[in-house]
Amino acid sequence: MKTKTKTHTLKTLALAGLASVALTGCTTTKAPPVERMTFESLDPFPIYVASYEIQNQTPEASGLIPQDERQEDGFVASVNKTVEDYLRHRFSSVGSNGKFLAVLKEASLKKSVLPSDNKVGAWMKVDNRDRYDMKVVVHMAMFGVGQFEKKSIDVIANRMITVPEHYTLAEREQLQMQALDNLLDDLDSSIQQVLKEDFRILHTY
C-alpha cells in the first residue's frame, strides 16, 4: 500500500509466507511457494458504530456459479475470498450506537486470451497473453448514526493485467499478486474515504 503509513502496513501484514506448505512433501526441489494474503493479524481501524456486519452476496459465495465455471483456477489467489477476508479484518466497531453494513456484491475474476503484441507472433499464433480482469463492488450502508436513519454508497474497484504465456510460473504469480495488491489498494483507499468523509464514522491514526 502506498498512500498512508497505516495503508502501507496493510500490504506488509497481509502477506504471510506459506512456510507450512513449503515444509510438506519436500522430497523434490521446487520454487518457493508464493505468498498469500491474509488479514487476520491486521490491527483494524475503529469504526464508531455499535455493530459492524459483513455479508458476501456474490454469485460465487451463493453457489450460483458452479465450481467448474469459475475462472480463478491458475490465478495466484481467490479474489472473492481475499476481499471478504479484508472486509472482515480491516475494521472493528467501537461505538455505542448505530450499525455499519458492508455487502460484498461482486468480487470477480475474468480471464481471456489476447494475441501477441508482436506482429510476427500474432501471425504465427504464438506468444499469446493471458488477460485478467478483476472487479469488486462493495455496498456500504450506515444505520442510526447521527441524523441519518440510513445512508448507503457503493464502492467499485477494477484492475486489469496481461501476462505473456512464456512467463515462468513464478513470474506469473508475482504479477498476479501485485495486481491483486493494487486492487486492494484502490478498494481500501475508497472505503476509507467514504467512512471518513461521507459517513464520518472513521478516524484514522
Short mmCIF file of C-alpha atoms in Angstrom, two decimals:
data_model
loop_
_atom_site.label_atom_id
_atom_site.label_comp_id
_atom_site.label_asym_id
_atom_site.label_seq_id
_atom_site.Cartn_x
_atom_site.Cartn_y
_atom_site.Cartn_z
CA MET A 1 0.00 0.00 0.00
CA LYS A 2 1.33 3.39 -0.86
CA THR A 3 -0.80 6.32 0.24
CA LYS A 4 -0.63 6.36 4.04
CA THR A 5 1.55 4.90 6.75
CA LYS A 6 -1.29 2.72 8.02
CA THR A 7 -2.24 1.73 4.48
CA HIS A 8 1.33 0.71 3.73
CA THR A 9 1.19 -1.59 6.76
CA LEU A 10 -1.80 -3.35 5.20
CA LYS A 11 0.32 -4.87 2.46
CA THR A 12 3.11 -5.83 4.85
CA LEU A 13 0.81 -7.60 7.30
CA ALA A 14 -1.39 -9.16 4.63
CA LEU A 15 1.45 -11.14 3.09
CA ALA A 16 2.05 -14.35 5.03
CA GLY A 17 4.58 -16.84 3.69
CA LEU A 18 3.31 -20.37 3.26
CA ALA A 19 6.11 -21.92 5.28
CA SER A 20 3.95 -24.79 6.48
CA VAL A 21 3.09 -25.69 2.90
CA ALA A 22 6.71 -25.48 1.87
CA LEU A 23 7.70 -27.92 4.60
CA THR A 24 5.25 -30.60 3.48
CA GLY A 25 6.46 -33.00 0.82
CA CYS A 26 9.97 -31.61 0.45
CA THR A 27 11.29 -34.62 -1.43
CA THR A 28 11.71 -32.58 -4.62
CA THR A 29 13.23 -29.19 -5.19
CA LYS A 30 10.64 -26.63 -6.25
CA ALA A 31 10.34 -22.87 -6.40
CA PRO A 32 9.35 -21.35 -3.05
CA PRO A 33 5.57 -21.04 -2.65
CA VAL A 34 4.04 -17.70 -3.46
CA GLU A 35 2.93 -15.58 -0.53
CA ARG A 36 -0.76 -15.39 0.24
CA MET A 37 -2.78 -12.51 1.59
CA THR A 38 -4.42 -12.80 4.96
CA PHE A 39 -5.60 -10.02 7.22
CA GLU A 40 -6.09 -11.93 10.46
CA SER A 41 -3.16 -10.20 12.19
CA LEU A 42 -4.07 -6.73 10.96
CA ASP A 43 -4.62 -4.03 13.57
CA PRO A 44 -8.09 -2.84 12.47
CA PHE A 45 -9.32 0.71 12.13
CA PRO A 46 -12.01 1.67 14.68
CA ILE A 47 -15.45 2.46 13.28
CA TYR A 48 -17.63 4.48 15.61
CA VAL A 49 -20.79 2.35 15.46
CA ALA A 50 -22.19 -0.25 17.85
CA SER A 51 -22.08 -3.10 15.32
CA TYR A 52 -20.23 -3.95 12.12
CA GLU A 53 -21.64 -6.64 9.82
CA ILE A 54 -20.19 -8.24 6.70
CA GLN A 55 -22.19 -10.17 4.10
CA ASN A 56 -20.91 -11.94 0.99
CA GLN A 57 -23.73 -11.96 -1.56
CA THR A 58 -21.63 -12.68 -4.63
CA PRO A 59 -22.78 -15.40 -7.05
CA GLU A 60 -19.67 -17.41 -6.13
CA ALA A 61 -20.44 -17.35 -2.40
CA SER A 62 -24.11 -18.10 -3.04
CA GLY A 63 -23.27 -21.14 -5.15
CA LEU A 64 -24.93 -19.67 -8.24
CA ILE A 65 -21.72 -20.14 -10.24
CA PRO A 66 -20.62 -23.81 -10.34
CA GLN A 67 -17.05 -24.54 -9.24
CA ASP A 68 -16.04 -25.73 -12.71
CA GLU A 69 -17.21 -22.45 -14.28
CA ARG A 70 -15.15 -20.18 -12.05
CA GLN A 71 -12.15 -18.54 -13.66
CA GLU A 72 -9.81 -18.32 -10.68
CA ASP A 73 -8.00 -21.58 -11.44
CA GLY A 74 -4.47 -20.65 -12.43
CA PHE A 75 -4.63 -17.33 -10.60
CA VAL A 76 -2.49 -16.81 -7.54
CA ALA A 77 -5.43 -16.39 -5.14
CA SER A 78 -9.20 -16.20 -4.95
CA VAL A 79 -10.22 -12.58 -5.43
CA ASN A 80 -13.53 -13.30 -3.75
CA LYS A 81 -12.09 -14.90 -0.61
CA THR A 82 -9.28 -12.32 -0.34
CA VAL A 83 -11.66 -9.35 -0.46
CA GLU A 84 -14.04 -10.98 2.03
CA ASP A 85 -11.11 -11.62 4.38
CA TYR A 86 -10.06 -7.99 4.02
CA LEU A 87 -13.55 -6.73 4.90
CA ARG A 88 -13.80 -8.98 7.96
CA HIS A 89 -10.49 -7.84 9.48
CA ARG A 90 -9.90 -4.27 8.27
CA PHE A 91 -12.34 -2.51 10.63
CA SER A 92 -13.88 -3.02 14.07
CA SER A 93 -16.85 -1.39 15.82
CA VAL A 94 -16.07 0.70 18.89
CA GLY A 95 -19.13 2.98 19.16
CA SER A 96 -22.25 2.85 21.31
CA ASN A 97 -24.99 3.31 18.71
CA GLY A 98 -25.73 2.67 15.05
CA LYS A 99 -24.77 -0.08 12.64
CA PHE A 100 -22.46 -0.35 9.64
CA LEU A 101 -23.12 -2.99 6.98
CA ALA A 102 -20.72 -3.95 4.19
CA VAL A 103 -22.15 -6.22 1.49
CA LEU A 104 -19.77 -7.78 -1.00
CA LYS A 105 -21.86 -7.76 -4.16
CA GLU A 106 -19.13 -8.70 -6.64
CA ALA A 107 -15.54 -9.89 -6.42
CA SER A 108 -14.90 -11.43 -9.79
CA LEU A 109 -12.04 -12.51 -12.00
CA LYS A 110 -12.47 -12.98 -15.73
CA LYS A 111 -9.76 -14.49 -17.91
CA SER A 112 -9.37 -14.10 -21.65
CA VAL A 113 -6.58 -14.73 -24.15
CA LEU A 114 -5.10 -11.93 -26.26
CA PRO A 115 -2.90 -12.38 -29.34
CA SER A 116 0.77 -11.47 -29.15
CA ASP A 117 1.56 -7.77 -29.33
CA ASN A 118 4.30 -8.77 -31.80
CA LYS A 119 3.05 -8.88 -35.40
CA VAL A 120 5.05 -12.00 -36.24
CA GLY A 121 3.91 -13.73 -33.06
CA ALA A 122 0.30 -12.79 -33.73
CA TRP A 123 0.55 -14.09 -37.32
CA MET A 124 2.06 -17.37 -36.12
CA LYS A 125 -0.44 -17.52 -33.24
CA VAL A 126 2.30 -17.86 -30.63
CA ASP A 127 3.35 -15.83 -27.59
CA ASN A 128 -0.22 -15.07 -26.63
CA ARG A 129 -1.09 -13.16 -23.47
CA ASP A 130 -3.47 -14.04 -20.65
CA ARG A 131 -5.66 -11.13 -19.66
CA TYR A 132 -7.20 -10.97 -16.18
CA ASP A 133 -9.98 -8.51 -15.35
CA MET A 134 -10.80 -8.07 -11.66
CA LYS A 135 -13.81 -6.20 -10.34
CA VAL A 136 -15.03 -5.59 -6.80
CA VAL A 137 -18.31 -3.98 -5.75
CA VAL A 138 -18.98 -3.32 -2.07
CA HIS A 139 -22.32 -1.88 -0.93
CA MET A 140 -21.85 0.06 2.30
CA ALA A 141 -24.75 1.17 4.46
CA MET A 142 -24.95 3.03 7.77
CA PHE A 143 -27.99 2.89 10.04
CA GLY A 144 -28.97 5.07 13.01
CA VAL A 145 -25.86 7.23 13.21
CA GLY A 146 -26.31 10.91 13.97
CA GLN A 147 -29.09 12.42 11.88
CA PHE A 148 -29.02 9.55 9.39
CA GLU A 149 -31.65 6.84 9.60
CA LYS A 150 -29.88 5.20 6.66
CA LYS A 151 -27.15 6.21 4.26
CA SER A 152 -25.59 3.97 1.63
CA ILE A 153 -22.85 4.16 -1.00
CA ASP A 154 -21.41 1.63 -3.45
CA VAL A 155 -17.63 1.39 -3.82
CA ILE A 156 -16.22 -0.11 -7.03
CA ALA A 157 -12.63 -1.12 -7.78
CA ASN A 158 -11.23 -2.51 -11.06
CA ARG A 159 -7.86 -3.83 -12.14
CA MET A 160 -6.61 -5.47 -15.34
CA ILE A 161 -3.29 -7.17 -16.12
CA THR A 162 -1.87 -9.08 -19.06
CA VAL A 163 0.68 -11.87 -18.64
CA PRO A 164 2.67 -13.24 -21.61
CA GLU A 165 2.30 -17.01 -21.90
CA HIS A 166 6.08 -17.54 -22.00
CA TYR A 167 6.48 -16.20 -18.45
CA THR A 168 7.53 -18.70 -15.80
CA LEU A 169 5.10 -19.72 -13.06
CA ALA A 170 7.00 -17.60 -10.54
CA GLU A 171 6.86 -14.54 -12.82
CA ARG A 172 3.15 -15.04 -13.47
CA GLU A 173 2.34 -15.36 -9.78
CA GLN A 174 4.39 -12.29 -8.94
CA LEU A 175 2.48 -10.18 -11.48
CA GLN A 176 -0.85 -11.59 -10.33
CA MET A 177 -0.07 -10.93 -6.66
CA GLN A 178 0.96 -7.34 -7.43
CA ALA A 179 -2.26 -6.76 -9.36
CA LEU A 180 -4.33 -8.16 -6.50
CA ASP A 181 -2.49 -5.95 -4.04
CA ASN A 182 -3.13 -2.92 -6.26
CA LEU A 183 -6.82 -3.82 -6.40
CA LEU A 184 -6.95 -3.91 -2.59
CA ASP A 185 -5.05 -0.60 -2.52
CA ASP A 186 -7.77 1.00 -4.61
CA LEU A 187 -10.58 -0.58 -2.60
CA ASP A 188 -9.06 0.29 0.77
CA SER A 189 -8.50 3.91 -0.21
CA SER A 190 -12.06 4.34 -1.49
CA ILE A 191 -13.66 2.66 1.54
CA GLN A 192 -11.64 4.75 3.96
CA GLN A 193 -12.67 7.91 2.13
CA VAL A 194 -16.37 7.01 2.34
CA LEU A 195 -16.17 6.07 6.02
CA LYS A 196 -14.25 9.20 6.91
CA GLU A 197 -15.81 11.86 4.68
CA ASP A 198 -19.31 10.61 3.81
CA PHE A 199 -20.27 8.53 6.85
CA ARG A 200 -17.94 10.29 9.31
CA ILE A 201 -17.52 7.20 11.47
CA LEU A 202 -13.81 6.58 10.87
CA HIS A 203 -10.91 8.45 12.43
CA THR A 204 -7.54 7.31 11.09
CA TYR A 205 -4.43 7.43 13.18
#
